[in-house]
Amino acid sequence: MKYVDEFRDASVVDRLLEAIRRRTTRRRTIMEICGGQTHGLLRSGIDAALSDVVELVHGPGCPVCVTSASLIDRAIELARRPNVIVTTFGDMLRVPGSGESLVGARATGARVRAVYSPLDAVALAEKNPDDEFVFFAVGFETTAPATALAVLHANRRGIRNFSLLSAHVRVQPAMEAILAAPDNRVESFLAAGHVATVVGYESYADLCRRYRVPIVVTGFEPIDLAAGILACVEQLETGRAAVENRYGRSARSEGNRHAVRVLEQVYEPCDREWRGLGKMPGGGLRLRDAWRRFDAEHRFEIFTPAAAESSVCRSGEVLSGRIKPHQCPAFGRECTPDRPLGAPMVSSEGACAAYFHHRPDAGPQLVEITSR
Ligand code: SF4
């Protein structure tokens, strides 16, 4: 398959791994931001192959994983109302809120539907004018332009029974929070190529300069990942800190101008609660005042008690790279993809699911954690 097969050539990957090995003078700590990259690294075995020279720390770039329990509780509260149908992506259905998940709520009468795109939710609203359709909008800057377009489309068609419960998150505030933490170990980032394809990567320059941290935009295939790690190592070994694009087949510094325009037309940054990580200043996107009539939190009065996080699940430490999934005592025991305790074990991009599927040898590995 064009743009895929040529980035999976094992002999090229081996040469890149060898170059990384030759170039490193000490073990480096590099964080891949995106859950898709985490799965790619584990599936290809790159993380294990480099473990003596590079520690790959898994970042918080799984939007389903960082959606707060209280937002899921809100979606469930809405779905239990007689005339409201909550729609969302399939990944979101099994993630537990403070108690049940959306799919669990559906089993006891809540009206919840999985859709492939926010425009599907708009179409449902248009066909069923007597019901209210709420799209539970989850995702980073990659999916936010699509939900922004859904709002513009609903507005153009005069659809009044469609709204969004926005759980959209922004990646850069999370990167900054990781770098600013007193116990941060991350020396360099692999930034997600699809986010850069949408919003560009020129805005990383400020973060890169302030924290003197190399940021390399790359993709998800083995050659992308190995080339990205090599670029990080080259910069670290020569004392440089720059933003570098290793995903040139898709990402441009300015991003997709149309997507950025739509995003800015409909959304503005806001503070947002990230699951396991707490309140992230500027870490979310909410609808601008001009689009408030499409904001479910404005349209409905939603009452949910403050949501408590699971006392067992250590997703906050996993998502901030403080522990690896198999270092959580529940990994593979009480918590499996069939019986998940936390979102990183549910989501197809979650780090815990990645370890469960691609590192069956990992097993639970209990460690003394001091940063809890
Ligand atoms: S293994 Fe399960 S309980 Fe542990 S951090 Fe991951 S999702 Fe949470």
PDB file of C-alpha atoms and ligand atoms in Angstrom, residues 310 312-318 323-332 334-336 339-346 351-353, ligand 1:
ATOM      1  CA  SER A 310     -10.745   5.130  40.502  1.00  0.00           C
ATOM      2  CA  VAL A 312      -6.958   1.513  41.769  1.00  0.00           C
ATOM      3  CA  CYS A 313      -6.300   2.854  38.268  1.00  0.00           C
ATOM      4  CA  ARG A 314      -2.954   4.646  37.898  1.00  0.00           C
ATOM      5  CA  SER A 315      -3.673   6.099  34.488  1.00  0.00           C
ATOM      6  CA  GLY A 316      -2.432   9.551  35.541  1.00  0.00           C
ATOM      7  CA  GLU A 317       1.030   8.125  36.145  1.00  0.00           C
ATOM      8  CA  VAL A 318       0.871   6.101  32.927  1.00  0.00           C
ATOM      9  CA  ILE A 323       5.197   4.492  35.200  1.00  0.00           C
ATOM     10  CA  LYS A 324       4.830   1.972  32.389  1.00  0.00           C
ATOM     11  CA  PRO A 325       1.467   0.184  32.129  1.00  0.00           C
ATOM     12  CA  HIS A 326       2.796  -3.159  33.380  1.00  0.00           C
ATOM     13  CA  GLN A 327       4.031  -1.399  36.515  1.00  0.00           C
ATOM     14  CA  CYS A 328       0.420  -0.773  37.547  1.00  0.00           C
ATOM     15  CA  PRO A 329      -0.498  -3.501  40.055  1.00  0.00           C
ATOM     16  CA  ALA A 330      -3.855  -4.083  38.330  1.00  0.00           C
ATOM     17  CA  PHE A 331      -2.360  -4.606  34.839  1.00  0.00           C
ATOM     18  CA  GLY A 332      -3.384  -7.958  33.396  1.00  0.00           C
ATOM     19  CA  GLU A 334      -8.067  -6.962  37.700  1.00  0.00           C
ATOM     20  CA  CYS A 335      -7.629  -4.806  34.566  1.00  0.00           C
ATOM     21  CA  THR A 336      -7.779  -6.361  31.095  1.00  0.00           C
ATOM     22  CA  ARG A 339     -12.710  -5.953  32.157  1.00  0.00           C
ATOM     23  CA  PRO A 340     -11.020  -2.531  31.974  1.00  0.00           C
ATOM     24  CA  LEU A 341     -10.624  -0.410  35.093  1.00  0.00           C
ATOM     25  CA  GLY A 342      -9.350   2.614  33.229  1.00  0.00           C
ATOM     26  CA  ALA A 343      -9.505   4.261  29.835  1.00  0.00           C
ATOM     27  CA  PRO A 344      -5.924   3.385  28.724  1.00  0.00           C
ATOM     28  CA  MET A 345      -6.981  -0.287  28.753  1.00  0.00           C
ATOM     29  CA  VAL A 346     -10.170   0.426  26.750  1.00  0.00           C
ATOM     30  CA  ALA A 351      -0.890   2.576  26.396  1.00  0.00           C
ATOM     31  CA  CYS A 352      -2.210  -0.147  28.722  1.00  0.00           C
ATOM     32  CA  ALA A 353      -4.008  -1.847  25.819  1.00  0.00           C
TER      33      ALA A 353
HETATM   34  S1  SF4 B   1      -3.565  -1.183  33.805  1.00  0.00           S
HETATM   35 FE1  SF4 B   1      -5.733  -0.612  34.042  1.00  0.00          FE
HETATM   36  S2  SF4 B   1      -5.887   0.073  36.178  1.00  0.00           S
HETATM   37 FE2  SF4 B   1      -3.713   0.137  35.616  1.00  0.00          FE
HETATM   38  S3  SF4 B   1      -3.347   2.212  34.818  1.00  0.00           S
HETATM   39 FE3  SF4 B   1      -3.857   0.923  33.063  1.00  0.00          FE
HETATM   40  S4  SF4 B   1      -6.067   1.218  32.800  1.00  0.00           S
HETATM   41 FE4  SF4 B   1      -5.578   1.912  34.883  1.00  0.00          FE
END
